[in-house]
Amino acid sequence: METDETWTSDEYGRSHEGRVGVLLDDGSVPKPVYFDSASGSSGWEVSHWSVYDGAGTYQPRPKAHLLRAECSCGWTGPRHTVDWTTAGELPFHESGLRTAERCEEDWDAHIRDVATATIPLPAELEALFQSVTTAIENLARDSPTAAIKAARTLELIAQRTAHWPAHDARDQDPQRVAADLGLSVDATRALLARFGGWHPCG
């Protein structure tokens, strides 16, 4: 059983980590559900949306009323009502799957909005990045090691060219820099430290 399911993008990572959130009929957010292990000596907490099915004889689990996408940045998506009348005999992880998928689609739209809100790059630079990506992918078909060398060269270029911009950005408003990059403030500090060559807590 999954303890939870989360989504991340390559570009924004944990700064925008999404999941399906659950609301009960009173509007509250339920606590994780505790499951005993087979031996009974220990257990684990599960917050995956599918466990909130109201099942259980003596201590019924909370029953989901609404599902919505949630993001680690604090954003929440539209609320989708769980239709228990059409669930039939299917377990909730099957009957509620389409609703959960809608939540992921909402989060995908949120990520697109995040990307739109970041600082734009010149069109010619975007085109150059795409051209380099395609060239390395084509190179990898003929010579994987040459492709790795090319990727390593890109790492070195990034390190060299971002060193002083990282120092300059360090002196700017952290919230503004984070918004430009689409990252959390902590993730932005870590990125600047990596490029600038200082300790993240420094």
mmCIF file of C-alpha atoms in Angstrom:
data_model
loop_
_atom_site.group_PDB
_atom_site.id
_atom_site.type_symbol
_atom_site.label_atom_id
_atom_site.label_comp_id
_atom_site.label_asym_id
_atom_site.label_seq_id
_atom_site.Cartn_x
_atom_site.Cartn_y
_atom_site.Cartn_z
ATOM 1 C CA MET A 1 0.000 0.000 0.000
ATOM 2 C CA GLU A 2 1.320 3.431 -0.919
ATOM 3 C CA THR A 3 1.705 5.794 2.031
ATOM 4 C CA ASP A 4 1.059 8.643 -0.392
ATOM 5 C CA GLU A 5 1.532 9.601 -4.029
ATOM 6 C CA THR A 6 3.203 12.828 -5.102
ATOM 7 C CA TRP A 7 4.083 14.489 -8.392
ATOM 8 C CA THR A 8 7.089 16.612 -9.255
ATOM 9 C CA SER A 9 8.427 18.223 -12.404
ATOM 10 C CA ASP A 10 12.041 18.208 -13.538
ATOM 11 C CA GLU A 11 12.106 21.991 -13.615
ATOM 12 C CA TYR A 12 10.696 22.778 -10.164
ATOM 13 C CA GLY A 13 11.204 19.619 -8.089
ATOM 14 C CA ARG A 14 10.075 19.735 -4.465
ATOM 15 C CA SER A 15 9.309 23.457 -4.748
ATOM 16 C CA HIS A 16 6.072 22.425 -6.452
ATOM 17 C CA GLU A 17 5.381 18.902 -5.253
ATOM 18 C CA GLY A 18 1.766 17.950 -5.885
ATOM 19 C CA ARG A 19 -0.575 15.365 -4.421
ATOM 20 C CA VAL A 20 -4.277 14.548 -4.098
ATOM 21 C CA GLY A 21 -5.701 16.170 -1.015
ATOM 22 C CA VAL A 22 -8.832 15.012 0.819
ATOM 23 C CA LEU A 23 -11.554 17.032 2.511
ATOM 24 C CA LEU A 24 -14.273 15.531 4.707
ATOM 25 C CA ASP A 25 -17.928 16.580 4.578
ATOM 26 C CA ASP A 26 -17.311 19.163 7.333
ATOM 27 C CA GLY A 27 -14.542 20.750 5.263
ATOM 28 C CA SER A 28 -11.735 19.488 7.494
ATOM 29 C CA VAL A 29 -8.540 17.770 6.375
ATOM 30 C CA PRO A 30 -8.293 14.256 7.815
ATOM 31 C CA LYS A 31 -5.238 12.979 9.621
ATOM 32 C CA PRO A 32 -3.220 10.119 8.136
ATOM 33 C CA VAL A 33 -4.780 6.701 8.656
ATOM 34 C CA TYR A 34 -2.821 4.314 10.857
ATOM 35 C CA PHE A 35 -2.483 0.697 9.753
ATOM 36 C CA ASP A 36 -1.129 -2.063 11.986
ATOM 37 C CA SER A 37 1.491 -4.386 10.579
ATOM 38 C CA ALA A 38 0.716 -8.081 10.173
ATOM 39 C CA SER A 39 2.662 -8.843 13.355
ATOM 40 C CA GLY A 40 0.855 -6.149 15.296
ATOM 41 C CA SER A 41 4.136 -4.846 16.726
ATOM 42 C CA SER A 42 4.220 -1.686 14.633
ATOM 43 C CA GLY A 43 2.457 0.011 11.771
ATOM 44 C CA TRP A 44 2.535 2.936 9.425
ATOM 45 C CA GLU A 45 0.557 6.060 8.611
ATOM 46 C CA VAL A 46 -1.020 6.406 5.177
ATOM 47 C CA SER A 47 -2.342 9.642 3.689
ATOM 48 C CA HIS A 48 -3.002 8.386 0.145
ATOM 49 C CA TRP A 49 -6.445 9.585 -0.936
ATOM 50 C CA SER A 50 -7.733 6.038 -1.487
ATOM 51 C CA VAL A 51 -7.664 5.058 2.201
ATOM 52 C CA TYR A 52 -10.373 7.572 3.091
ATOM 53 C CA ASP A 53 -13.217 5.240 2.179
ATOM 54 C CA GLY A 54 -15.203 5.079 5.427
ATOM 55 C CA ALA A 55 -14.499 1.357 5.727
ATOM 56 C CA GLY A 56 -14.036 -0.446 9.013
ATOM 57 C CA THR A 57 -16.444 -1.893 11.536
ATOM 58 C CA TYR A 58 -15.203 -0.777 14.930
ATOM 59 C CA GLN A 59 -13.212 2.301 13.972
ATOM 60 C CA PRO A 60 -14.351 3.367 10.502
ATOM 61 C CA ARG A 61 -11.829 5.354 8.510
ATOM 62 C CA PRO A 62 -12.732 8.931 7.539
ATOM 63 C CA LYS A 63 -14.764 9.124 4.333
ATOM 64 C CA ALA A 64 -13.637 11.511 1.618
ATOM 65 C CA HIS A 65 -16.191 14.073 0.498
ATOM 66 C CA LEU A 66 -14.004 16.122 -1.833
ATOM 67 C CA LEU A 67 -10.693 15.596 -3.592
ATOM 68 C CA ARG A 68 -8.470 18.430 -4.733
ATOM 69 C CA ALA A 69 -4.930 18.915 -5.952
ATOM 70 C CA GLU A 70 -2.497 20.363 -3.438
ATOM 71 C CA CYS A 71 0.995 21.752 -4.002
ATOM 72 C CA SER A 72 3.868 22.214 -1.601
ATOM 73 C CA CYS A 73 3.874 25.924 -2.516
ATOM 74 C CA GLY A 74 0.468 26.308 -0.837
ATOM 75 C CA TRP A 75 -1.657 26.292 -3.991
ATOM 76 C CA THR A 76 -4.824 24.178 -3.982
ATOM 77 C CA GLY A 77 -6.917 23.246 -6.982
ATOM 78 C CA PRO A 78 -10.660 23.073 -7.612
ATOM 79 C CA ARG A 79 -12.656 20.790 -5.360
ATOM 80 C CA HIS A 80 -14.096 17.656 -6.946
ATOM 81 C CA THR A 81 -16.976 15.940 -5.168
ATOM 82 C CA VAL A 82 -16.597 12.205 -4.629
ATOM 83 C CA ASP A 83 -19.611 10.428 -6.123
ATOM 84 C CA TRP A 84 -20.258 7.531 -3.782
ATOM 85 C CA THR A 85 -23.639 6.754 -5.389
ATOM 86 C CA THR A 86 -22.064 5.377 -8.555
ATOM 87 C CA ALA A 87 -19.165 3.605 -6.874
ATOM 88 C CA GLY A 88 -21.084 0.360 -6.629
ATOM 89 C CA GLU A 89 -19.038 -2.499 -5.252
ATOM 90 C CA LEU A 90 -15.734 -1.124 -6.508
ATOM 91 C CA PRO A 91 -13.074 -0.246 -3.944
ATOM 92 C CA PHE A 92 -12.407 3.467 -3.604
ATOM 93 C CA HIS A 93 -8.970 3.234 -5.218
ATOM 94 C CA GLU A 94 -10.798 2.201 -8.402
ATOM 95 C CA SER A 95 -14.052 4.167 -8.210
ATOM 96 C CA GLY A 96 -12.264 7.383 -7.234
ATOM 97 C CA LEU A 97 -9.407 7.050 -9.705
ATOM 98 C CA ARG A 98 -10.872 9.347 -12.359
ATOM 99 C CA THR A 99 -11.474 12.052 -9.754
ATOM 100 C CA ALA A 100 -7.887 11.693 -8.573
ATOM 101 C CA GLU A 101 -6.691 11.946 -12.173
ATOM 102 C CA ARG A 102 -8.604 15.195 -12.552
ATOM 103 C CA CYS A 103 -6.675 16.503 -9.553
ATOM 104 C CA GLU A 104 -3.393 15.657 -11.263
ATOM 105 C CA GLU A 105 -4.596 17.441 -14.391
ATOM 106 C CA ASP A 106 -5.340 20.501 -12.239
ATOM 107 C CA TRP A 107 -1.808 20.349 -10.820
ATOM 108 C CA ASP A 108 -0.390 20.062 -14.345
ATOM 109 C CA ALA A 109 -2.221 23.291 -15.211
ATOM 110 C CA HIS A 110 -0.787 24.887 -12.069
ATOM 111 C CA ILE A 111 2.737 23.946 -13.161
ATOM 112 C CA ARG A 112 2.091 25.540 -16.545
ATOM 113 C CA ASP A 113 0.987 28.706 -14.736
ATOM 114 C CA VAL A 114 4.158 28.605 -12.640
ATOM 115 C CA ALA A 115 6.248 28.340 -15.809
ATOM 116 C CA THR A 116 4.393 31.279 -17.368
ATOM 117 C CA ALA A 117 5.078 33.416 -14.293
ATOM 118 C CA THR A 118 8.849 32.804 -14.338
ATOM 119 C CA ILE A 119 11.267 35.220 -15.943
ATOM 120 C CA PRO A 120 11.258 34.630 -19.730
ATOM 121 C CA LEU A 121 14.358 33.728 -21.682
ATOM 122 C CA PRO A 122 15.184 35.236 -25.077
ATOM 123 C CA ALA A 123 13.597 33.232 -27.890
ATOM 124 C CA GLU A 124 16.949 32.677 -29.589
ATOM 125 C CA LEU A 125 18.373 31.179 -26.394
ATOM 126 C CA GLU A 126 15.361 28.860 -26.020
ATOM 127 C CA ALA A 127 15.862 27.756 -29.621
ATOM 128 C CA LEU A 128 19.564 27.172 -28.987
ATOM 129 C CA PHE A 129 18.790 25.009 -25.943
ATOM 130 C CA GLN A 130 16.382 22.925 -28.010
ATOM 131 C CA SER A 131 18.941 22.570 -30.774
ATOM 132 C CA VAL A 132 21.643 21.459 -28.322
ATOM 133 C CA THR A 133 19.253 18.987 -26.687
ATOM 134 C CA THR A 134 18.388 17.439 -30.047
ATOM 135 C CA ALA A 135 22.047 17.292 -31.059
ATOM 136 C CA ILE A 136 23.059 15.465 -27.866
ATOM 137 C CA GLU A 137 20.152 13.032 -28.167
ATOM 138 C CA ASN A 138 21.210 12.249 -31.741
ATOM 139 C CA LEU A 139 24.834 11.914 -30.654
ATOM 140 C CA ALA A 140 23.843 9.422 -27.960
ATOM 141 C CA ARG A 141 22.584 7.002 -30.605
ATOM 142 C CA ASP A 142 26.054 6.782 -32.148
ATOM 143 C CA SER A 143 28.266 7.348 -29.126
ATOM 144 C CA PRO A 144 26.921 7.328 -25.564
ATOM 145 C CA THR A 145 30.281 8.418 -24.178
ATOM 146 C CA ALA A 146 30.425 11.403 -26.536
ATOM 147 C CA ALA A 147 26.933 12.370 -25.383
ATOM 148 C CA ILE A 148 28.077 12.166 -21.763
ATOM 149 C CA LYS A 149 31.095 14.320 -22.581
ATOM 150 C CA ALA A 150 28.768 16.869 -24.202
ATOM 151 C CA ALA A 151 26.510 16.881 -21.162
ATOM 152 C CA ARG A 152 29.522 17.315 -18.903
ATOM 153 C CA THR A 153 30.625 20.278 -21.029
ATOM 154 C CA LEU A 154 27.203 21.832 -20.471
ATOM 155 C CA GLU A 155 27.648 21.387 -16.712
ATOM 156 C CA LEU A 156 30.965 23.199 -16.845
ATOM 157 C CA ILE A 157 29.486 25.996 -18.939
ATOM 158 C CA ALA A 158 26.625 26.363 -16.459
ATOM 159 C CA GLN A 159 29.015 26.503 -13.514
ATOM 160 C CA ARG A 160 31.240 29.106 -15.155
ATOM 161 C CA THR A 161 28.525 31.363 -16.524
ATOM 162 C CA ALA A 162 26.270 31.257 -13.451
ATOM 163 C CA HIS A 163 28.940 31.983 -10.824
ATOM 164 C CA TRP A 164 28.777 35.766 -10.781
ATOM 165 C CA PRO A 165 25.064 36.020 -11.620
ATOM 166 C CA ALA A 166 24.459 33.872 -8.534
ATOM 167 C CA HIS A 167 26.397 36.376 -6.412
ATOM 168 C CA ASP A 168 24.470 39.275 -7.932
ATOM 169 C CA ALA A 169 21.116 37.538 -7.429
ATOM 170 C CA ARG A 170 22.048 36.849 -3.797
ATOM 171 C CA ASP A 171 21.835 40.590 -3.136
ATOM 172 C CA GLN A 172 18.331 40.881 -4.595
ATOM 173 C CA ASP A 173 14.971 40.277 -2.910
ATOM 174 C CA PRO A 174 14.813 36.509 -2.217
ATOM 175 C CA GLN A 175 11.080 36.346 -2.901
ATOM 176 C CA ARG A 176 11.488 38.031 -6.276
ATOM 177 C CA VAL A 177 14.383 35.804 -7.308
ATOM 178 C CA ALA A 178 12.448 32.707 -6.233
ATOM 179 C CA ALA A 179 9.398 33.804 -8.232
ATOM 180 C CA ASP A 180 11.558 34.449 -11.301
ATOM 181 C CA LEU A 181 12.907 30.907 -11.081
ATOM 182 C CA GLY A 182 9.640 29.226 -10.054
ATOM 183 C CA LEU A 183 11.263 27.791 -6.929
ATOM 184 C CA SER A 184 10.782 28.073 -3.206
ATOM 185 C CA VAL A 185 13.023 30.522 -1.357
ATOM 186 C CA ASP A 186 14.956 27.648 0.239
ATOM 187 C CA ALA A 187 15.455 25.892 -3.092
ATOM 188 C CA THR A 188 16.563 29.177 -4.637
ATOM 189 C CA ARG A 189 19.128 29.747 -1.883
ATOM 190 C CA ALA A 190 20.476 26.234 -2.440
ATOM 191 C CA LEU A 191 20.683 26.790 -6.205
ATOM 192 C CA LEU A 192 22.481 30.117 -5.850
ATOM 193 C CA ALA A 193 24.884 28.577 -3.343
ATOM 194 C CA ARG A 194 25.674 25.711 -5.712
ATOM 195 C CA PHE A 195 26.384 28.043 -8.620
ATOM 196 C CA GLY A 196 28.053 30.723 -6.488
ATOM 197 C CA GLY A 197 30.265 28.325 -4.576
ATOM 198 C CA TRP A 198 29.238 29.102 -1.003
ATOM 199 C CA HIS A 199 27.616 27.004 1.707
ATOM 200 C CA PRO A 200 23.777 27.075 1.513
ATOM 201 C CA CYS A 201 23.584 28.257 5.128
ATOM 202 C CA GLY A 202 26.278 30.839 4.666
#
